[in-house]
Amino acid sequence: MKKIINYIGFIALIAMLSSCMEEVGDFTVNGEAITGFELQGPDNNDTIKINTLALTETYVFEWAAAESGLESPIVYTILFDAADGDFSNPIWTKLSDNSGADAKATLTFDELKQIHAAAGGSGVASLKWNVKAENGSPNVKMGQVANNLKIALSSDGVSNFELVSPLDKSILKIDGSKETDPVVFDWNDATSGSGTVTYKLYIDAIDGDFSDPLLTLDADDNGTASQISKTNGEWNTLLEQNGIKEGSFIWTVKAISTDLEWTDNVFEVYFEFVNWNRPIYVVGDYNGWDNSDNAKYIISTPTSNRTAEGYIYLKQGGIKLATDHSWDNAHTFGDDGSGNLTNPGNNISVPADGYYLVRANLSEMTYSLTETVWGVIGDATAGGWGNQTDMTYDAVSQTFRLGIHLTSGGAFKFRGTSDWGINYGSTAEDGTSLDAGGKNIPVEMEDDYAITLDLSTPNEYTYSAHRWGVVGGATPDPTWTNDFNMTWDAANEVFTITIDLNPGEFKFRADDAWSVNFGGDLNALTQDGSNLSVAEAGNYTLTLDPWNKKATVTKN
């Protein structure tokens, strides 16, 4: 009976031990389990070139973190072995960062040089690397796949060097008022074993990595100087042409020896463009190719994304664009044969005489010419919103003019193309300023109006719409209070009124108010001019040309 009891106890012990070997989560009696993990970088078959003149510089090896079954701390060791090795006897090892706790190992170039020597020490060393993860139990986990790696020594090398200016996180003003003054990017000298170093400057987007920089420039003196100096004007052109607008960017310098390209620092810079809303002169057959301040110009605004525009009456033939009066290639822009700009380019064709909207963007090297036919359209006009009433262009004043009857309760706009692609209203509703696609201009009083459209100053487009009348002591109301309205004579292109006048004085006044009034010489009326007069009572016909400021007074 005693034997039977002992036998039963032995069986129970075996059963208990067997239960301890069953998997519980990720560990067994063989030790606490460690999950698999993968190497992240450098990638398989990457090459690291060691800068022998900067052995304190570092290179980071990284991998995905492993996990312990019971969350015990894991200690990592990075291993290097020959290309045909199995890591049973690695040629070089080191704990990862933070005494083995981090899933990365930061190695100095001096340590990489040691690994290169351990792998043979000549030419390009071919080897592989992996990571060992341990958690104190018998379990050890290796990276699931080792990465092949090549290590080469730069025989020439490049020393470390510091960027100097513009300072990190500084604002760099590219100033149009100082166009010929220099703006300098500079840095400290680097050295190499051979004594030969050249430099390249790189500028990239704030989130870029310089793999495809926005701008690359050789340093001064054929790349040998530790600076790049250009004028504000040159920087403005370069930055514009490479899509570098106001905002934050990063810059760095690459020092290049006979067998190594070396970058040490990266700085952030905020480019600010000031005083650059400068004219782009339009020169061509319309002005006898006079490239001077007499030429018409187009200009951008702070909100036009560097697109300059302006309206010009052009003659059939050609034009070019110029940013100064020198005619040198860098400041002269023409057609590249495909409808874009180039320096100096061919003449830009003007197909016919007409009033054109000229646009150009020197950053994008684009331009357009759009012929316009200006008129008034709207439900305040007889043509409604379906038929435009054309205006007449006056070359002397460079304005468009129209005498027209407008009805109250309606509105109008100015339109330059029949597809409504170019039209102006007045969002400000101030009776003067215009903006592209702006609000309809309301008409509060039915009457005949003298309308003027002035597009002669780029991006400062204005209009006026005035009713005209006669007021004064010589009129039937001698109190200078009530106006006697004039009507538009389309045949003679004047405003006219036939009225009984008494001996006395009068003036021409717009909109029943004194803000616009004419007096003085009938052949050269002036704003706020002296009162006009008649000496005899009688019936008179008065005419007024408000644009040329001329009037007639005729006794019937």
PDB file of N, CA, C and O in Angstrom, residues 495-536:
ATOM      1  N   PHE A 495     -22.974 117.311 -72.741  1.00  0.00           N
ATOM      2  CA  PHE A 495     -24.187 117.501 -71.947  1.00  0.00           C
ATOM      3  C   PHE A 495     -24.748 118.884 -72.290  1.00  0.00           C
ATOM      4  O   PHE A 495     -23.982 119.842 -72.480  1.00  0.00           O
ATOM      5  N   THR A 496     -26.076 118.986 -72.343  1.00  0.00           N
ATOM      6  CA  THR A 496     -26.675 120.240 -72.794  1.00  0.00           C
ATOM      7  C   THR A 496     -27.927 120.570 -71.988  1.00  0.00           C
ATOM      8  O   THR A 496     -28.576 119.669 -71.421  1.00  0.00           O
ATOM      9  N   ILE A 497     -28.268 121.855 -71.955  1.00  0.00           N
ATOM     10  CA  ILE A 497     -29.511 122.325 -71.337  1.00  0.00           C
ATOM     11  C   ILE A 497     -29.895 123.644 -71.995  1.00  0.00           C
ATOM     12  O   ILE A 497     -29.028 124.467 -72.323  1.00  0.00           O
ATOM     13  N   THR A 498     -31.172 123.797 -72.231  1.00  0.00           N
ATOM     14  CA  THR A 498     -31.707 125.092 -72.681  1.00  0.00           C
ATOM     15  C   THR A 498     -32.492 125.671 -71.513  1.00  0.00           C
ATOM     16  O   THR A 498     -33.419 125.023 -70.995  1.00  0.00           O
ATOM     17  N   ILE A 499     -32.135 126.873 -71.092  1.00  0.00           N
ATOM     18  CA  ILE A 499     -32.633 127.416 -69.832  1.00  0.00           C
ATOM     19  C   ILE A 499     -32.732 128.934 -69.904  1.00  0.00           C
ATOM     20  O   ILE A 499     -31.932 129.590 -70.590  1.00  0.00           O
ATOM     21  N   ASP A 500     -33.713 129.485 -69.205  1.00  0.00           N
ATOM     22  CA  ASP A 500     -33.816 130.943 -69.070  1.00  0.00           C
ATOM     23  C   ASP A 500     -32.882 131.399 -67.961  1.00  0.00           C
ATOM     24  O   ASP A 500     -32.931 130.884 -66.836  1.00  0.00           O
ATOM     25  N   LEU A 501     -32.010 132.352 -68.285  1.00  0.00           N
ATOM     26  CA  LEU A 501     -31.058 132.889 -67.317  1.00  0.00           C
ATOM     27  C   LEU A 501     -31.282 134.387 -67.144  1.00  0.00           C
ATOM     28  O   LEU A 501     -31.656 135.104 -68.082  1.00  0.00           O
ATOM     29  N   ASN A 502     -31.011 134.820 -65.923  1.00  0.00           N
ATOM     30  CA  ASN A 502     -31.009 136.250 -65.600  1.00  0.00           C
ATOM     31  C   ASN A 502     -29.566 136.730 -65.500  1.00  0.00           C
ATOM     32  O   ASN A 502     -28.638 135.917 -65.325  1.00  0.00           O
ATOM     33  N   PRO A 503     -29.341 138.026 -65.601  1.00  0.00           N
ATOM     34  CA  PRO A 503     -27.974 138.501 -65.406  1.00  0.00           C
ATOM     35  C   PRO A 503     -27.446 138.030 -64.047  1.00  0.00           C
ATOM     36  O   PRO A 503     -28.125 138.175 -63.023  1.00  0.00           O
ATOM     37  N   GLY A 504     -26.304 137.429 -64.063  1.00  0.00           N
ATOM     38  CA  GLY A 504     -25.745 136.923 -62.817  1.00  0.00           C
ATOM     39  C   GLY A 504     -24.752 135.797 -63.061  1.00  0.00           C
ATOM     40  O   GLY A 504     -24.257 135.611 -64.179  1.00  0.00           O
ATOM     41  N   GLU A 505     -24.478 135.053 -62.015  1.00  0.00           N
ATOM     42  CA  GLU A 505     -23.424 134.034 -62.065  1.00  0.00           C
ATOM     43  C   GLU A 505     -23.997 132.621 -61.933  1.00  0.00           C
ATOM     44  O   GLU A 505     -25.090 132.420 -61.388  1.00  0.00           O
ATOM     45  N   PHE A 506     -23.206 131.661 -62.392  1.00  0.00           N
ATOM     46  CA  PHE A 506     -23.603 130.252 -62.289  1.00  0.00           C
ATOM     47  C   PHE A 506     -22.344 129.370 -62.392  1.00  0.00           C
ATOM     48  O   PHE A 506     -21.253 129.839 -62.739  1.00  0.00           O
ATOM     49  N   LYS A 507     -22.544 128.078 -62.119  1.00  0.00           N
ATOM     50  CA  LYS A 507     -21.459 127.097 -62.293  1.00  0.00           C
ATOM     51  C   LYS A 507     -22.052 125.773 -62.769  1.00  0.00           C
ATOM     52  O   LYS A 507     -23.266 125.550 -62.655  1.00  0.00           O
ATOM     53  N   PHE A 508     -21.179 124.925 -63.283  1.00  0.00           N
ATOM     54  CA  PHE A 508     -21.563 123.549 -63.591  1.00  0.00           C
ATOM     55  C   PHE A 508     -21.235 122.685 -62.371  1.00  0.00           C
ATOM     56  O   PHE A 508     -20.133 122.793 -61.800  1.00  0.00           O
ATOM     57  N   ARG A 509     -22.174 121.844 -61.967  1.00  0.00           N
ATOM     58  CA  ARG A 509     -21.979 121.065 -60.753  1.00  0.00           C
ATOM     59  C   ARG A 509     -22.432 119.620 -60.996  1.00  0.00           C
ATOM     60  O   ARG A 509     -23.436 119.374 -61.673  1.00  0.00           O
ATOM     61  N   ALA A 510     -21.721 118.671 -60.389  1.00  0.00           N
ATOM     62  CA  ALA A 510     -22.044 117.248 -60.549  1.00  0.00           C
ATOM     63  C   ALA A 510     -22.798 116.737 -59.331  1.00  0.00           C
ATOM     64  O   ALA A 510     -22.465 117.073 -58.185  1.00  0.00           O
ATOM     65  N   ASP A 511     -23.826 115.941 -59.579  1.00  0.00           N
ATOM     66  CA  ASP A 511     -24.513 115.160 -58.540  1.00  0.00           C
ATOM     67  C   ASP A 511     -25.147 116.040 -57.457  1.00  0.00           C
ATOM     68  O   ASP A 511     -25.236 115.626 -56.283  1.00  0.00           O
ATOM     69  N   ASP A 512     -25.527 117.274 -57.820  1.00  0.00           N
ATOM     70  CA  ASP A 512     -26.191 118.178 -56.874  1.00  0.00           C
ATOM     71  C   ASP A 512     -25.335 118.437 -55.632  1.00  0.00           C
ATOM     72  O   ASP A 512     -25.862 118.639 -54.534  1.00  0.00           O
ATOM     73  N   ALA A 513     -24.025 118.417 -55.803  1.00  0.00           N
ATOM     74  CA  ALA A 513     -23.115 118.612 -54.667  1.00  0.00           C
ATOM     75  C   ALA A 513     -21.902 119.406 -55.146  1.00  0.00           C
ATOM     76  O   ALA A 513     -21.677 119.569 -56.352  1.00  0.00           O
ATOM     77  N   TRP A 514     -21.112 119.880 -54.192  1.00  0.00           N
ATOM     78  CA  TRP A 514     -19.984 120.741 -54.543  1.00  0.00           C
ATOM     79  C   TRP A 514     -18.646 120.012 -54.625  1.00  0.00           C
ATOM     80  O   TRP A 514     -17.615 120.645 -54.895  1.00  0.00           O
ATOM     81  N   SER A 515     -18.646 118.720 -54.409  1.00  0.00           N
ATOM     82  CA  SER A 515     -17.357 118.009 -54.441  1.00  0.00           C
ATOM     83  C   SER A 515     -16.745 118.043 -55.838  1.00  0.00           C
ATOM     84  O   SER A 515     -15.520 118.025 -55.995  1.00  0.00           O
ATOM     85  N   VAL A 516     -17.587 118.054 -56.869  1.00  0.00           N
ATOM     86  CA  VAL A 516     -17.091 118.208 -58.243  1.00  0.00           C
ATOM     87  C   VAL A 516     -17.860 119.365 -58.876  1.00  0.00           C
ATOM     88  O   VAL A 516     -19.076 119.284 -59.080  1.00  0.00           O
ATOM     89  N   ASN A 517     -17.156 120.446 -59.172  1.00  0.00           N
ATOM     90  CA  ASN A 517     -17.792 121.604 -59.810  1.00  0.00           C
ATOM     91  C   ASN A 517     -16.773 122.325 -60.684  1.00  0.00           C
ATOM     92  O   ASN A 517     -15.570 122.310 -60.389  1.00  0.00           O
ATOM     93  N   PHE A 518     -17.246 122.904 -61.779  1.00  0.00           N
ATOM     94  CA  PHE A 518     -16.368 123.561 -62.738  1.00  0.00           C
ATOM     95  C   PHE A 518     -16.748 125.031 -62.889  1.00  0.00           C
ATOM     96  O   PHE A 518     -17.932 125.399 -62.898  1.00  0.00           O
ATOM     97  N   GLY A 519     -15.714 125.852 -63.018  1.00  0.00           N
ATOM     98  CA  GLY A 519     -15.882 127.267 -63.322  1.00  0.00           C
ATOM     99  C   GLY A 519     -14.648 127.773 -64.029  1.00  0.00           C
ATOM    100  O   GLY A 519     -13.792 126.990 -64.458  1.00  0.00           O
ATOM    101  N   GLY A 520     -14.532 129.113 -64.129  1.00  0.00           N
ATOM    102  CA  GLY A 520     -13.348 129.693 -64.753  1.00  0.00           C
ATOM    103  C   GLY A 520     -13.531 129.939 -66.234  1.00  0.00           C
ATOM    104  O   GLY A 520     -14.584 130.366 -66.691  1.00  0.00           O
ATOM    105  N   ASP A 521     -12.496 129.629 -67.024  1.00  0.00           N
ATOM    106  CA  ASP A 521     -12.485 129.841 -68.477  1.00  0.00           C
ATOM    107  C   ASP A 521     -13.332 128.769 -69.157  1.00  0.00           C
ATOM    108  O   ASP A 521     -13.126 127.571 -68.927  1.00  0.00           O
ATOM    109  N   LEU A 522     -14.263 129.173 -70.017  1.00  0.00           N
ATOM    110  CA  LEU A 522     -15.134 128.211 -70.697  1.00  0.00           C
ATOM    111  C   LEU A 522     -14.356 127.201 -71.535  1.00  0.00           C
ATOM    112  O   LEU A 522     -14.805 126.075 -71.736  1.00  0.00           O
ATOM    113  N   ASN A 523     -13.179 127.576 -72.031  1.00  0.00           N
ATOM    114  CA  ASN A 523     -12.371 126.675 -72.856  1.00  0.00           C
ATOM    115  C   ASN A 523     -11.360 125.872 -72.039  1.00  0.00           C
ATOM    116  O   ASN A 523     -10.653 125.020 -72.593  1.00  0.00           O
ATOM    117  N   ALA A 524     -11.302 126.137 -70.754  1.00  0.00           N
ATOM    118  CA  ALA A 524     -10.378 125.390 -69.878  1.00  0.00           C
ATOM    119  C   ALA A 524     -10.921 125.441 -68.460  1.00  0.00           C
ATOM    120  O   ALA A 524     -10.345 126.053 -67.552  1.00  0.00           O
ATOM    121  N   LEU A 525     -12.079 124.793 -68.265  1.00  0.00           N
ATOM    122  CA  LEU A 525     -12.713 124.805 -66.954  1.00  0.00           C
ATOM    123  C   LEU A 525     -11.820 124.128 -65.912  1.00  0.00           C
ATOM    124  O   LEU A 525     -11.037 123.223 -66.222  1.00  0.00           O
ATOM    125  N   THR A 526     -11.964 124.585 -64.674  1.00  0.00           N
ATOM    126  CA  THR A 526     -11.169 124.008 -63.596  1.00  0.00           C
ATOM    127  C   THR A 526     -12.063 123.667 -62.407  1.00  0.00           C
ATOM    128  O   THR A 526     -13.111 124.284 -62.197  1.00  0.00           O
ATOM    129  N   GLN A 527     -11.623 122.669 -61.661  1.00  0.00           N
ATOM    130  CA  GLN A 527     -12.310 122.334 -60.425  1.00  0.00           C
ATOM    131  C   GLN A 527     -12.253 123.534 -59.479  1.00  0.00           C
ATOM    132  O   GLN A 527     -11.184 124.120 -59.263  1.00  0.00           O
ATOM    133  N   ASP A 528     -13.424 123.896 -58.908  1.00  0.00           N
ATOM    134  CA  ASP A 528     -13.539 125.038 -57.998  1.00  0.00           C
ATOM    135  C   ASP A 528     -13.153 126.362 -58.656  1.00  0.00           C
ATOM    136  O   ASP A 528     -12.745 127.308 -57.968  1.00  0.00           O
ATOM    137  N   GLY A 529     -13.256 126.421 -59.997  1.00  0.00           N
ATOM    138  CA  GLY A 529     -12.915 127.657 -60.698  1.00  0.00           C
ATOM    139  C   GLY A 529     -13.896 128.776 -60.372  1.00  0.00           C
ATOM    140  O   GLY A 529     -14.944 128.573 -59.740  1.00  0.00           O
ATOM    141  N   SER A 530     -13.569 129.977 -60.816  1.00  0.00           N
ATOM    142  CA  SER A 530     -14.402 131.146 -60.522  1.00  0.00           C
ATOM    143  C   SER A 530     -15.765 131.005 -61.185  1.00  0.00           C
ATOM    144  O   SER A 530     -15.930 130.279 -62.176  1.00  0.00           O
ATOM    145  N   ASN A 531     -16.761 131.710 -60.626  1.00  0.00           N
ATOM    146  CA  ASN A 531     -18.118 131.641 -61.160  1.00  0.00           C
ATOM    147  C   ASN A 531     -18.163 132.131 -62.604  1.00  0.00           C
ATOM    148  O   ASN A 531     -17.447 133.074 -62.995  1.00  0.00           O
ATOM    149  N   LEU A 532     -19.016 131.464 -63.395  1.00  0.00           N
ATOM    150  CA  LEU A 532     -19.298 131.923 -64.759  1.00  0.00           C
ATOM    151  C   LEU A 532     -20.442 132.940 -64.702  1.00  0.00           C
ATOM    152  O   LEU A 532     -21.177 132.993 -63.699  1.00  0.00           O
ATOM    153  N   SER A 533     -20.641 133.700 -65.774  1.00  0.00           N
ATOM    154  CA  SER A 533     -21.687 134.740 -65.701  1.00  0.00           C
ATOM    155  C   SER A 533     -22.286 135.030 -67.074  1.00  0.00           C
ATOM    156  O   SER A 533     -21.668 134.735 -68.112  1.00  0.00           O
ATOM    157  N   VAL A 534     -23.508 135.571 -67.024  1.00  0.00           N
ATOM    158  CA  VAL A 534     -24.153 136.150 -68.225  1.00  0.00           C
ATOM    159  C   VAL A 534     -24.550 137.577 -67.889  1.00  0.00           C
ATOM    160  O   VAL A 534     -24.948 137.880 -66.761  1.00  0.00           O
ATOM    161  N   ALA A 535     -24.474 138.438 -68.903  1.00  0.00           N
ATOM    162  CA  ALA A 535     -24.755 139.862 -68.657  1.00  0.00           C
ATOM    163  C   ALA A 535     -26.198 140.235 -68.955  1.00  0.00           C
ATOM    164  O   ALA A 535     -26.716 141.224 -68.423  1.00  0.00           O
ATOM    165  N   GLU A 536     -26.847 139.420 -69.810  1.00  0.00           N
ATOM    166  CA  GLU A 536     -28.190 139.772 -70.225  1.00  0.00           C
ATOM    167  C   GLU A 536     -29.154 138.637 -69.901  1.00  0.00           C
ATOM    168  O   GLU A 536     -28.795 137.456 -69.939  1.00  0.00           O
TER     169      GLU A 536
END
